[in-house]
Tab-separated table of C-alpha atoms in Angstrom:
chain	number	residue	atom	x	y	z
A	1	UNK	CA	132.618	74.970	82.283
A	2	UNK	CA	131.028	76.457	85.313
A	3	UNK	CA	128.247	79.779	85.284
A	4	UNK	CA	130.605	81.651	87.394
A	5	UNK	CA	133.896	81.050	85.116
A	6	UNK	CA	131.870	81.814	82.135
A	7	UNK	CA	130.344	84.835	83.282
A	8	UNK	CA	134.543	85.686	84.763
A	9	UNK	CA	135.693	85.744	81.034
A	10	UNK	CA	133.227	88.327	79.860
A	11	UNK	CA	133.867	92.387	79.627
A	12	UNK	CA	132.957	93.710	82.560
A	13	UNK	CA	129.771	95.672	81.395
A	14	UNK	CA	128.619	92.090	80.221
A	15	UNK	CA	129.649	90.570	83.652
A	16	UNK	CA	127.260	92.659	85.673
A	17	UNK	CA	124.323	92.336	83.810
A	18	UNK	CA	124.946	88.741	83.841
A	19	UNK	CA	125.325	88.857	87.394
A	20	UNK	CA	121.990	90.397	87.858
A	21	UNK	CA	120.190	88.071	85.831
A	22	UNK	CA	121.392	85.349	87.681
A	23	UNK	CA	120.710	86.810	90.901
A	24	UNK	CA	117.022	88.235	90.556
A	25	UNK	CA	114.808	86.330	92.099
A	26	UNK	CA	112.038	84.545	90.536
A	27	UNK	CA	108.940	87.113	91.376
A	28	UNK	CA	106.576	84.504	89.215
A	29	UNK	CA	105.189	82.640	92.194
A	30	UNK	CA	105.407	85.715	94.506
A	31	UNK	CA	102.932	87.426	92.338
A	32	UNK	CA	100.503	84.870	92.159
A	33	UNK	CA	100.421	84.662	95.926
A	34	UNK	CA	99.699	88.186	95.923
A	35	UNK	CA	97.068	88.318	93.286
A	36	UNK	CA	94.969	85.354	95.046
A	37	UNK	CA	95.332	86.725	98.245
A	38	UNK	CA	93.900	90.009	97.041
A	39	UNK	CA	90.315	87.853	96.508
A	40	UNK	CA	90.395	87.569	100.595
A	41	UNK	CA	92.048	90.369	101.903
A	42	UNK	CA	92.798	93.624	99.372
A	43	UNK	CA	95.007	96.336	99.935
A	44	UNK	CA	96.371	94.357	102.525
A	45	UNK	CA	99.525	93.318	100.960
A	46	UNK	CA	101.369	96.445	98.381
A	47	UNK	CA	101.730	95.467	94.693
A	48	UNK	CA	101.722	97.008	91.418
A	49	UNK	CA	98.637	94.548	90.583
A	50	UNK	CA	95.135	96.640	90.954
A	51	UNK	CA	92.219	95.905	93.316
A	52	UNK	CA	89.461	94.090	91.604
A	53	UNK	CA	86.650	95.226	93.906
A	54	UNK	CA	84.374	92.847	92.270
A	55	UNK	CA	86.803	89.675	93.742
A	56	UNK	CA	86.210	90.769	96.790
A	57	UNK	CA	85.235	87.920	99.400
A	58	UNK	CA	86.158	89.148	102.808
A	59	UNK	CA	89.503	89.822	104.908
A	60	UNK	CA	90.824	87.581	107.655
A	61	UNK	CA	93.659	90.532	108.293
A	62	UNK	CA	93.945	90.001	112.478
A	63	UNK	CA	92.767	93.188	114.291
A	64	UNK	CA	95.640	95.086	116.576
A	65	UNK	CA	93.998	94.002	119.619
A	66	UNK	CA	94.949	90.959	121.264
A	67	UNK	CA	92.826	88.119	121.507
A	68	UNK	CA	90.249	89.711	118.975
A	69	UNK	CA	89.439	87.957	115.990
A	70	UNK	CA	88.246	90.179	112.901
A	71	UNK	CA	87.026	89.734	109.683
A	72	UNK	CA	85.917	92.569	107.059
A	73	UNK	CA	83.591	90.859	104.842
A	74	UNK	CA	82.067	92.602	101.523
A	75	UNK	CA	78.775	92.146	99.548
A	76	UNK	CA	79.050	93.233	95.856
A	77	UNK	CA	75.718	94.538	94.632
A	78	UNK	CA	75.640	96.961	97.709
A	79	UNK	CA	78.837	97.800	98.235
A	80	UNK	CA	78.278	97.107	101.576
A	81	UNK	CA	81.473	95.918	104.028
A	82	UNK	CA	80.277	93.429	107.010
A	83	UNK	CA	82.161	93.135	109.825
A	84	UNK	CA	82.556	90.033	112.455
A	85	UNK	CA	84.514	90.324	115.702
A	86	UNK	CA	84.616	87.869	118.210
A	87	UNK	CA	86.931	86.904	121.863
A	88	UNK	CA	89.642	84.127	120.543
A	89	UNK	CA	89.339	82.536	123.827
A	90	UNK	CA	85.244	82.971	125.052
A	91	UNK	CA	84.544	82.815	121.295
A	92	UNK	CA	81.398	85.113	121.818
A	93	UNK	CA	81.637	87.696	118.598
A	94	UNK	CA	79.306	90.319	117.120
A	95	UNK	CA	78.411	90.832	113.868
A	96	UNK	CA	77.872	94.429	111.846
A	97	UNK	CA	76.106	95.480	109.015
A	98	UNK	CA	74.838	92.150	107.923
A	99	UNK	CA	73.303	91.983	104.509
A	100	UNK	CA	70.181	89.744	103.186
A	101	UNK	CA	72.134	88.378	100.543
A	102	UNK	CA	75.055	87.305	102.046
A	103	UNK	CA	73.345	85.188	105.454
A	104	UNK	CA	74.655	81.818	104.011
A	105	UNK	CA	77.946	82.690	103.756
A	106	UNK	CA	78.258	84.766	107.348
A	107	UNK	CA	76.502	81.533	109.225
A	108	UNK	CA	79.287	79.403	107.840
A	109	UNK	CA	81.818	81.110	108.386
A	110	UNK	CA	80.726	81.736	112.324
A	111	UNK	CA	80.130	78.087	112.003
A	112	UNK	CA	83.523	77.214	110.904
A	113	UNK	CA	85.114	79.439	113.332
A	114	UNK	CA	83.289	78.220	116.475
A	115	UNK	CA	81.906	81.384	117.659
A	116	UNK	CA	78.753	82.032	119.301
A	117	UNK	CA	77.322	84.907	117.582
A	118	UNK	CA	75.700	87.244	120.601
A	119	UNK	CA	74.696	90.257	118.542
A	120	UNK	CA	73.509	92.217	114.858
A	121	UNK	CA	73.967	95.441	115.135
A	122	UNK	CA	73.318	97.440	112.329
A	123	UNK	CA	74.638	101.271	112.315
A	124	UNK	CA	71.692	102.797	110.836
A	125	UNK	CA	68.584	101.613	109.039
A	126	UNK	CA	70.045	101.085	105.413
A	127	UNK	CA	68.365	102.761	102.547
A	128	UNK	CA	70.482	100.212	99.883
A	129	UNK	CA	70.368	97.060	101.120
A	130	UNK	CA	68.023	94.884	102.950
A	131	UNK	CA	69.615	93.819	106.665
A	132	UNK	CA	69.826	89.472	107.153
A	133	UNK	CA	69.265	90.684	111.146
A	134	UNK	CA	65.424	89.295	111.230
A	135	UNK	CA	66.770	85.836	109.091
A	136	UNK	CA	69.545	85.477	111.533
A	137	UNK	CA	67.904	85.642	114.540
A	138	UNK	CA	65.678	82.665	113.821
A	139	UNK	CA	68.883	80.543	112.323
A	140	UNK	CA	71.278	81.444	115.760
A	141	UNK	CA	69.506	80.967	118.927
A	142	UNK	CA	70.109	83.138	121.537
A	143	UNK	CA	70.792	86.101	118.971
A	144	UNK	CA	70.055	89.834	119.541
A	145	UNK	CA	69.366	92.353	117.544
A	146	UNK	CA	70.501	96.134	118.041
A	147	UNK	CA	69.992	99.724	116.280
A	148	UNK	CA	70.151	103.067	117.274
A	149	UNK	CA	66.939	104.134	119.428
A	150	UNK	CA	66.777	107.006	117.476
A	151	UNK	CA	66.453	105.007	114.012
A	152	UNK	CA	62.470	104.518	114.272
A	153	UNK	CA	63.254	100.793	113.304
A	154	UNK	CA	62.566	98.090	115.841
A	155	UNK	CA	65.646	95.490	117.488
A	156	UNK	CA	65.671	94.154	120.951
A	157	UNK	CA	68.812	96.380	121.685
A	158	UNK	CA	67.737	100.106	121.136
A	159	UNK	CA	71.433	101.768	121.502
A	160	UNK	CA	71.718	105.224	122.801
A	161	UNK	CA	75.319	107.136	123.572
A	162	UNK	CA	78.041	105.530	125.435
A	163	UNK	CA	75.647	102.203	125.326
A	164	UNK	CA	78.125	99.231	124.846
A	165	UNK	CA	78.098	96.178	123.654
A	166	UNK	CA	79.899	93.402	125.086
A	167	UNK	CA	81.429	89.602	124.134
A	168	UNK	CA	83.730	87.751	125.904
A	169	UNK	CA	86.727	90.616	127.260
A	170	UNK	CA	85.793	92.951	124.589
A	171	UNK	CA	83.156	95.548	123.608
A	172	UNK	CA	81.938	98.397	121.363
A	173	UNK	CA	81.297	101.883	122.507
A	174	UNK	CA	78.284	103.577	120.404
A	175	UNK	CA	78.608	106.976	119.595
A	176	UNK	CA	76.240	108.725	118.016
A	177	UNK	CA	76.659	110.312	114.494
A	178	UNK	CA	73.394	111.678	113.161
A	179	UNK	CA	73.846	113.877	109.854
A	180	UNK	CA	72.973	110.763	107.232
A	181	UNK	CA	70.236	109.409	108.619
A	182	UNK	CA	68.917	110.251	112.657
A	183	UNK	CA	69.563	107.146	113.726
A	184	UNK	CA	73.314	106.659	112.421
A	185	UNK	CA	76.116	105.536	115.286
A	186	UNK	CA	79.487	104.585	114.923
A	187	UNK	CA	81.076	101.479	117.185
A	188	UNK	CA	84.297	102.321	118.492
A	189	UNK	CA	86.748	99.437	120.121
A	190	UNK	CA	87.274	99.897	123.911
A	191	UNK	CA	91.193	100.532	123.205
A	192	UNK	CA	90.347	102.664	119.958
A	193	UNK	CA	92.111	101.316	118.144
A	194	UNK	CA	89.371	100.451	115.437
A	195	UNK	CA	85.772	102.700	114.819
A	196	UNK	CA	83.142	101.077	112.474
A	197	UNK	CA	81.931	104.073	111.018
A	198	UNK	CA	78.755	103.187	109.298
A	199	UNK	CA	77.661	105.461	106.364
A	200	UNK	CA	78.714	108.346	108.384
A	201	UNK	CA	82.288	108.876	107.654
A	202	UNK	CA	83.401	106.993	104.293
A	203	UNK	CA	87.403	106.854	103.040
A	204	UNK	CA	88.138	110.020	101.732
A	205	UNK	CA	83.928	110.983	101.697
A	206	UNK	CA	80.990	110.834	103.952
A	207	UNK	CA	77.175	109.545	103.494
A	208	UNK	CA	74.414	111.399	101.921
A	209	UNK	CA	72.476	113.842	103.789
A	210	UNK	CA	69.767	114.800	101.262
A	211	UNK	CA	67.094	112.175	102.265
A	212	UNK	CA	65.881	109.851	105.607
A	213	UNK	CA	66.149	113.116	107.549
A	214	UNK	CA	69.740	114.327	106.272
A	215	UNK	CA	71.166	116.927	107.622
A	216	UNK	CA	74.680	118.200	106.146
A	217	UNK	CA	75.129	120.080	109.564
A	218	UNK	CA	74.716	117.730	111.749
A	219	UNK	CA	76.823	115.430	110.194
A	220	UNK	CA	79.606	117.767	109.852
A	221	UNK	CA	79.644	117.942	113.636
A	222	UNK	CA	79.110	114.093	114.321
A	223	UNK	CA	82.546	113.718	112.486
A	224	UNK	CA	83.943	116.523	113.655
A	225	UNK	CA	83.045	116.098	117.490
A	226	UNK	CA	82.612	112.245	117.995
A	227	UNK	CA	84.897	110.776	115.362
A	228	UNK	CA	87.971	113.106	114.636
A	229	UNK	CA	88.255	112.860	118.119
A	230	UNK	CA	89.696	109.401	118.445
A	231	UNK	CA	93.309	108.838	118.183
A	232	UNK	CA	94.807	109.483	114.892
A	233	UNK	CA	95.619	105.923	114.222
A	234	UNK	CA	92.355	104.612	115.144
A	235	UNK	CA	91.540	102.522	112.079
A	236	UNK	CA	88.292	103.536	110.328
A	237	UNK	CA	86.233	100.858	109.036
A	238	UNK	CA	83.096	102.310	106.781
A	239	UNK	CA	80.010	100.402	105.982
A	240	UNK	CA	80.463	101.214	102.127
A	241	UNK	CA	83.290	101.659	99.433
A	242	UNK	CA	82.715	101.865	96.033
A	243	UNK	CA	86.960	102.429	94.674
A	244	UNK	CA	88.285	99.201	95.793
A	245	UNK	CA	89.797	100.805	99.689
A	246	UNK	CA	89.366	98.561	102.883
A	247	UNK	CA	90.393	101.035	105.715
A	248	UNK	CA	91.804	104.300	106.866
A	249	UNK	CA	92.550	106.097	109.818
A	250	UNK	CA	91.593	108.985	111.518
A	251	UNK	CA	94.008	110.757	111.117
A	252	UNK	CA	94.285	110.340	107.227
A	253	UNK	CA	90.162	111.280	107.377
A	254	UNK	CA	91.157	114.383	109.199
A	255	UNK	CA	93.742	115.629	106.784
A	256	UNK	CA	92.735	114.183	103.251
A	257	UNK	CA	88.973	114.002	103.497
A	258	UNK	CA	88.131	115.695	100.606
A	259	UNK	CA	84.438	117.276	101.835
A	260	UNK	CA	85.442	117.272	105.754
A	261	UNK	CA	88.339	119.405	105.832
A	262	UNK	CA	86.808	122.063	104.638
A	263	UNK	CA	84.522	124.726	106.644
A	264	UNK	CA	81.300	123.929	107.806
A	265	UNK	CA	79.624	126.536	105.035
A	266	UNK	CA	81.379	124.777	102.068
A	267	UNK	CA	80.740	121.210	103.427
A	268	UNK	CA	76.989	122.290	103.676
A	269	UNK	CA	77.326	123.589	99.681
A	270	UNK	CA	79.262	120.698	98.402
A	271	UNK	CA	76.614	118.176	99.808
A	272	UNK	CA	73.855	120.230	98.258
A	273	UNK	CA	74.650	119.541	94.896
A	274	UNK	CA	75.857	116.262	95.121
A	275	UNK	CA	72.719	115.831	92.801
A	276	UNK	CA	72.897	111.705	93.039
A	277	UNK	CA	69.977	109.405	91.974
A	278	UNK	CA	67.967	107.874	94.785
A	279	UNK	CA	69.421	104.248	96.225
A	280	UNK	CA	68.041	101.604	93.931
A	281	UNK	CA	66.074	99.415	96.937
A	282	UNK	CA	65.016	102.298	99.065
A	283	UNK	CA	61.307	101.541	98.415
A	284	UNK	CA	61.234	98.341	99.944
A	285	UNK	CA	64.853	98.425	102.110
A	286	UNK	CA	63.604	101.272	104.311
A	287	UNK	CA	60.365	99.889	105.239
A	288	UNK	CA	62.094	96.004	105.531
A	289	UNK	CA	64.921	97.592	107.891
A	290	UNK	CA	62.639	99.033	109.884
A	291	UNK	CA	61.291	95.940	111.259
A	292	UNK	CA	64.931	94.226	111.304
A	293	UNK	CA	64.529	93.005	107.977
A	294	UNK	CA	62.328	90.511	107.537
A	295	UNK	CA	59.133	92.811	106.150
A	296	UNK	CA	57.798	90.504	103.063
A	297	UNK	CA	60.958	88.785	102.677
């Protein structure tokens, strides 16, 4: 007897759910493609499954541009996202936010992928982490460091506004954001379509402003003025997340932000009694960043 003049004989209630169950798809395999791919590229791909923030390895998600390769890569302890972009074709890339503890593992990958790594840009001079700039530069030859001039640390790029930063057909606009720190900038694409916003504008919150020359007003208007600016589906990239997120947009920033949406007065308030205990490596980070990290490393 065949499955389809069995199920023919039953009542019809009993029909359809027999039906069903022998049309649902097996979702077994599907779901642990999902949860492995999470480890290299979370909230990329919706499930039910949560993020495990702690899996977290890097991304390999393809920017929008064409002929841009991107990777978001993430460092645990920190918190810290690093991000690589390079041209597919002159394979010249860049490299943001690197982090001490994580050189091995950004050299092979550039390795793997061919590129010629041009510049290390950091987008301010960290307070939680120690940068892998200084290290770097004496593994890649030909490598350049760059900060904000206004940072007080020392790079062989000093970046002011509207300063870019080229490889191969592409480059990064700096803009700059001072409110967390002086010397903060964000890198914006030359389409727009992606901003690397540093500690200045986080998803759904912003940096600190109560130490390394803070200032809640000024960076109410850096966000304001130089980042809620940009097209509304310019991606936002942050150098920090601490709930498991990858990415937003401006536009999401500019209507769910829960501290930037509201008046300049209230933002100043809310960041005044954040009341948060001081960033765990400050005492030596500060004073390592300051000469591109490599200050009795």
């Amino acid at each position: 007897m065949t499955m389809c003049s069995a199920i023919s004989r039953t009542k019809p209630v009993q029909r359809a759910l027999a039906l069903t169950l022998l049309l649902r798809p097996n979702t077994e395999g599907s779901s642990n493609a999902i949860a492995k791919s999470r480890r290299f590229c979370p909230g990329v791909s919706p499930s039910i499954y949560p993020l495990r923030a702690t899996s977290r390895s890097y991304c390999s998600k393809m920017a929008l541009t064409e002929g841009l390769l991107f990777r978001q890569l993430f460092e645990a302890e920190s918190s810290t996202y690093t991000y690589l972009l390079g041209d597919t074709e002159t394979k010249e890339a860049i490299l943001i936010d690197p982090v001490l503890e994580t050189i091995e593992r950004d050299l092979k990958l550039i390795h793997e992928l061919g590129l010629n790594l041009k510049v290390a840009v950091n987008t301010h001079c960290h307070a939680d982490h120690i940068t892998s700039t200084g290290l770097m530069k004496k593994r890649l030859v030909g490598l350049k460091s760059a900060i904000s001039k206004f940072s007080g640390a020392s790079a062989d790029i000093l970046l002011s506004e509207g300063d870019k930063i080229y490889f191969g057909k592409h480059h990064l606009t700096a803009r700059e954001t001072p409110g967390h720190t002086d010397g903060c900038m964000v890198l914006v694409t030359g389409d727009q379509n992606m901003a690397f916003t540093g500690d200045t504008l986080l998803i759904r919150g912003c940096g600190r402003t109560d130490f390394q020359q803070g200032c809640a007003k000024k960076l109410y208007e850096s966000v304001h003025q130089k980042i809620f600016t940009l097209p509304d589906q310019c991606l936002v990239y942050p150098a920090h997340d601490y709930r498991g997120q990858t990415v937003s947009t401006v536009g999401e920033e500019r209507m769910f932000n829960p501290r930037l949406t509201k008046s300049l007065e209230e933002f100043e308030n809310i960041m005044s009694n954040l009341n948060l205990p001081k960033p765990k490596k400050i005492d030596i980070a500060v004073p390592a960043n300051l000469v591109c990290g490599v200050h009795d490393v």
